[in-house]
Structures are given as C-alpha cells and as structure tokens.
C-alpha cells in the first residue's frame, strides 16, 4: 500500500493515477446488485473485487440454468405463437 | 385469451407484454436488439439442427458468442470470447479422431460432461498443461494491485493479458453485457413458458 505513489513508474506511456483506479473501482461498485442498498461511500477495493467475482460467478451459473431451461422449452413449446411474440417485441 | 387483452400489463417482473423483453435488457434499445438478434438467430439454428442431448451446452456457448458479437471487436473480452469459440471449433475437428482412438485404447471415461459455469467455458480454451501452468504462475502486473485481481482475471475472458486498469474497465463492460444476456434469456424463458 505504501508504494501507491510510485506506481506511475510502472505503466509505459500513460500515467495510471490512483484516482483513475479508484474511479474505475467505484464504477464497478455501482454495477453490483445491491449498490442502491449500500450507502454511496466507497467500499475498500478488495471488497469490491470480491463482490464482483461473486456476482460474475452467479451470472455464469444463471446462464447455465437458463440454457438448460431454454433447451427444455425449445422442445416442448409451441413455436409459431412464440415467434410472433418475439418478432413483435423486436419491432417495438 | 380475452382475459389477457382486457387487463393492462402490470408492472411486475414477469410481464405479460413481450415488448418489455427487449427494452429491459439494456440501457440503449439498439444494443438490446443486437443482443436479441444474435441470440435468437443462434437459437433458431439450434432448434433446427442440434440434437437434443447437446442443446444445453450449445445454447450456453451461443449465449456467450452472441454476447461477444453484439459487443463487437472493440472490447478485449469479446475478442477473447470469439477467439476461443473459433479455436474450439478448429480443435474439435482435430480431437474427434484422437478421442476415438483413445477411447478404444484406454476404455477410460470420456471427456468431461457439459462444463458448469462460464469459468470452465473460458478455461476450455486453455486446457493444455502449458496454458494452465502459465495461468497459475502469473504474477500481479502492478505492485499495488490487490491479490483478488487474479480471481477476476480468471473470470473475465482475456483477463490474463490485461493491465490492472484495463481489467477494471473490461470487467465493468463484461458485467453489463452479462447482465443484459441473463435478462434476455430470462425474458425468453418467460415468453416460452407463457405459451
């Protein structure tokens, strides 16, 4: 943590400042699902990264579950009315 | 049927109106349309062509591919996903012959079943031991970078090659797209189950 000020030496051409990093981290914090429940104070960046990892893992799991449900529904559903509904929703 | 028409669509998470399917998915309607277009096109192909036992796996891959296509090549994570899909397709053709021979020789269990989680999907691109070793030995790119960033690198496609700053940006964009994709799929599931 004490080497933060000398981080500007690390990157090549552009100086990546502390503020940029914390700005990006707070943007990530806003994307988290419970961003509204928490106060707008910034969480420590390690906490933000941890929650982001958990959130991404949850979303991956949801994609898996939804893929499975979709494959079941594709086999059983009535395609013509579903197609009409989809086209309608896309055109609006 | 008449019951559905007389009541106005209530503001609940499962809308009877399918119009919300698309506008809910992303902030700008054009991005949501691109996402829906790619995914629905893939779904219709899967419905026609893919045998039933492989559908879940193929639908999952189609979800990530259409996410990447809708995002376009200007994002590192979408480039990584499209590159992985391309190399997997090329490798599948080569591996089929090898697997047949291996199965005959060893009579061991076949290759792993449908991988759970997008993390495994991403790792499928680097299944060779060399890739795994390089991934495990990757040091943090910057001195001030928290150790949690390694887990994030593994989750975000193409994360291994990024600087910490770009990793944060790409993660935000990936997260938004992933959320939109999940909402699209959820809307489709609702749509199909209401019929």
mmCIF file of N, CA, C and O in Angstrom, chain B residues 9 11 13 15 19 21 36 41 48-49 60-62 65 89-90 95 127 132 136 146-147 152 156 161 163 181 187 195:
data_model
loop_
_atom_site.group_PDB
_atom_site.id
_atom_site.type_symbol
_atom_site.label_atom_id
_atom_site.label_comp_id
_atom_site.label_asym_id
_atom_site.label_seq_id
_atom_site.Cartn_x
_atom_site.Cartn_y
_atom_site.Cartn_z
ATOM 1 N N UNK B 9 -50.922 -4.504 -18.862
ATOM 2 C CA UNK B 9 -49.761 -5.228 -18.338
ATOM 3 C C UNK B 9 -49.315 -4.650 -17.004
ATOM 4 O O UNK B 9 -49.013 -3.466 -16.911
ATOM 5 N N UNK B 11 -46.969 -3.868 -13.728
ATOM 6 C CA UNK B 11 -45.524 -3.641 -13.620
ATOM 7 C C UNK B 11 -44.840 -4.663 -12.711
ATOM 8 O O UNK B 11 -44.367 -4.325 -11.643
ATOM 9 N N UNK B 13 -42.174 -8.225 -12.402
ATOM 10 C CA UNK B 13 -41.001 -8.752 -13.083
ATOM 11 C C UNK B 13 -41.335 -9.751 -14.190
ATOM 12 O O UNK B 13 -40.509 -10.012 -15.037
ATOM 13 N N UNK B 15 -43.585 -9.775 -17.065
ATOM 14 C CA UNK B 15 -44.595 -9.009 -17.798
ATOM 15 C C UNK B 15 -45.352 -9.894 -18.765
ATOM 16 O O UNK B 15 -44.804 -10.809 -19.359
ATOM 17 N N UNK B 19 -43.055 -6.934 -25.100
ATOM 18 C CA UNK B 19 -42.244 -5.792 -25.515
ATOM 19 C C UNK B 19 -41.175 -5.495 -24.494
ATOM 20 O O UNK B 19 -40.092 -5.042 -24.819
ATOM 21 N N UNK B 21 -39.500 -7.517 -22.993
ATOM 22 C CA UNK B 21 -38.421 -8.487 -23.127
ATOM 23 C C UNK B 21 -37.145 -7.815 -23.602
ATOM 24 O O UNK B 21 -36.063 -8.049 -23.093
ATOM 25 N N UNK B 36 -30.428 -9.509 -28.849
ATOM 26 C CA UNK B 36 -31.543 -10.408 -29.121
ATOM 27 C C UNK B 36 -31.412 -11.015 -30.508
ATOM 28 O O UNK B 36 -31.673 -12.208 -30.705
ATOM 29 N N UNK B 41 -31.124 -15.754 -33.458
ATOM 30 C CA UNK B 41 -30.704 -16.427 -34.671
ATOM 31 C C UNK B 41 -30.028 -17.749 -34.321
ATOM 32 O O UNK B 41 -30.288 -18.790 -34.931
ATOM 33 N N UNK B 48 -33.307 -26.111 -35.019
ATOM 34 C CA UNK B 48 -33.442 -26.901 -36.240
ATOM 35 C C UNK B 48 -32.458 -28.047 -36.291
ATOM 36 O O UNK B 48 -32.803 -29.145 -36.709
ATOM 37 N N UNK B 49 -31.217 -27.766 -35.906
ATOM 38 C CA UNK B 49 -30.117 -28.649 -36.260
ATOM 39 C C UNK B 49 -29.597 -29.504 -35.110
ATOM 40 O O UNK B 49 -29.305 -30.672 -35.294
ATOM 41 N N UNK B 60 -25.630 -22.612 -24.252
ATOM 42 C CA UNK B 60 -24.755 -21.827 -23.378
ATOM 43 C C UNK B 60 -23.653 -21.171 -24.177
ATOM 44 O O UNK B 60 -23.343 -19.987 -24.004
ATOM 45 N N UNK B 61 -23.057 -21.944 -25.093
ATOM 46 C CA UNK B 61 -21.999 -21.358 -25.912
ATOM 47 C C UNK B 61 -22.559 -20.269 -26.812
ATOM 48 O O UNK B 61 -21.918 -19.248 -27.032
ATOM 49 N N UNK B 62 -23.766 -20.477 -27.322
ATOM 50 C CA UNK B 62 -24.381 -19.459 -28.175
ATOM 51 C C UNK B 62 -24.641 -18.188 -27.387
ATOM 52 O O UNK B 62 -24.556 -17.077 -27.939
ATOM 53 N N UNK B 65 -21.302 -16.429 -27.250
ATOM 54 C CA UNK B 65 -20.916 -15.943 -28.576
ATOM 55 C C UNK B 65 -21.755 -14.757 -29.009
ATOM 56 O O UNK B 65 -21.231 -13.798 -29.578
ATOM 57 N N UNK B 89 -13.708 -24.582 -32.158
ATOM 58 C CA UNK B 89 -14.285 -25.253 -33.328
ATOM 59 C C UNK B 89 -13.201 -25.962 -34.117
ATOM 60 O O UNK B 89 -13.390 -27.088 -34.568
ATOM 61 N N UNK B 90 -12.054 -25.285 -34.283
ATOM 62 C CA UNK B 90 -10.973 -25.893 -35.049
ATOM 63 C C UNK B 90 -10.424 -27.114 -34.339
ATOM 64 O O UNK B 90 -10.087 -28.120 -34.960
ATOM 65 N N UNK B 95 -9.716 -33.144 -32.644
ATOM 66 C CA UNK B 95 -9.721 -34.039 -31.491
ATOM 67 C C UNK B 95 -10.613 -35.248 -31.678
ATOM 68 O O UNK B 95 -10.450 -36.240 -30.980
ATOM 69 N N UNK B 127 -6.953 -25.591 -22.234
ATOM 70 C CA UNK B 127 -6.936 -26.830 -21.473
ATOM 71 C C UNK B 127 -5.572 -27.477 -21.446
ATOM 72 O O UNK B 127 -5.314 -28.346 -20.648
ATOM 73 N N UNK B 132 -2.293 -23.874 -18.628
ATOM 74 C CA UNK B 132 -2.682 -23.886 -17.217
ATOM 75 C C UNK B 132 -1.512 -23.448 -16.347
ATOM 76 O O UNK B 132 -1.667 -22.708 -15.382
ATOM 77 N N UNK B 136 -1.300 -20.229 -13.833
ATOM 78 C CA UNK B 136 -1.098 -20.342 -12.395
ATOM 79 C C UNK B 136 0.084 -19.499 -11.950
ATOM 80 O O UNK B 136 0.110 -18.996 -10.835
ATOM 81 N N UNK B 146 -4.366 -5.487 -5.878
ATOM 82 C CA UNK B 146 -4.760 -6.429 -4.823
ATOM 83 C C UNK B 146 -4.754 -7.862 -5.331
ATOM 84 O O UNK B 146 -4.933 -8.094 -6.521
ATOM 85 N N UNK B 147 -4.548 -8.824 -4.447
ATOM 86 C CA UNK B 147 -4.476 -10.218 -4.875
ATOM 87 C C UNK B 147 -5.788 -10.736 -5.435
ATOM 88 O O UNK B 147 -5.806 -11.683 -6.202
ATOM 89 N N UNK B 152 -10.351 -12.331 -10.544
ATOM 90 C CA UNK B 152 -11.098 -11.578 -11.560
ATOM 91 C C UNK B 152 -10.536 -11.842 -12.947
ATOM 92 O O UNK B 152 -11.277 -11.999 -13.917
ATOM 93 N N UNK B 156 -12.957 -13.042 -16.121
ATOM 94 C CA UNK B 156 -13.222 -12.223 -17.298
ATOM 95 C C UNK B 156 -12.430 -12.778 -18.473
ATOM 96 O O UNK B 156 -11.231 -12.993 -18.346
ATOM 97 N N UNK B 161 -4.226 -11.188 -19.943
ATOM 98 C CA UNK B 161 -3.271 -10.359 -20.671
ATOM 99 C C UNK B 161 -3.427 -8.880 -20.387
ATOM 100 O O UNK B 161 -2.775 -8.067 -21.015
ATOM 101 N N UNK B 163 -3.616 -5.182 -18.307
ATOM 102 C CA UNK B 163 -3.160 -4.387 -17.185
ATOM 103 C C UNK B 163 -4.322 -4.221 -16.215
ATOM 104 O O UNK B 163 -5.479 -4.344 -16.589
ATOM 105 N N UNK B 181 -27.479 -10.182 -21.071
ATOM 106 C CA UNK B 181 -27.706 -11.506 -21.643
ATOM 107 C C UNK B 181 -28.602 -12.335 -20.730
ATOM 108 O O UNK B 181 -29.516 -13.015 -21.199
ATOM 109 N N UNK B 187 -36.135 -13.379 -20.037
ATOM 110 C CA UNK B 187 -37.333 -12.954 -20.741
ATOM 111 C C UNK B 187 -37.808 -14.000 -21.739
ATOM 112 O O UNK B 187 -39.008 -14.239 -21.886
ATOM 113 N N UNK B 195 -46.670 -19.603 -23.152
ATOM 114 C CA UNK B 195 -47.473 -20.000 -24.311
ATOM 115 C C UNK B 195 -48.353 -21.187 -23.979
ATOM 116 O O UNK B 195 -47.880 -22.120 -23.377
#
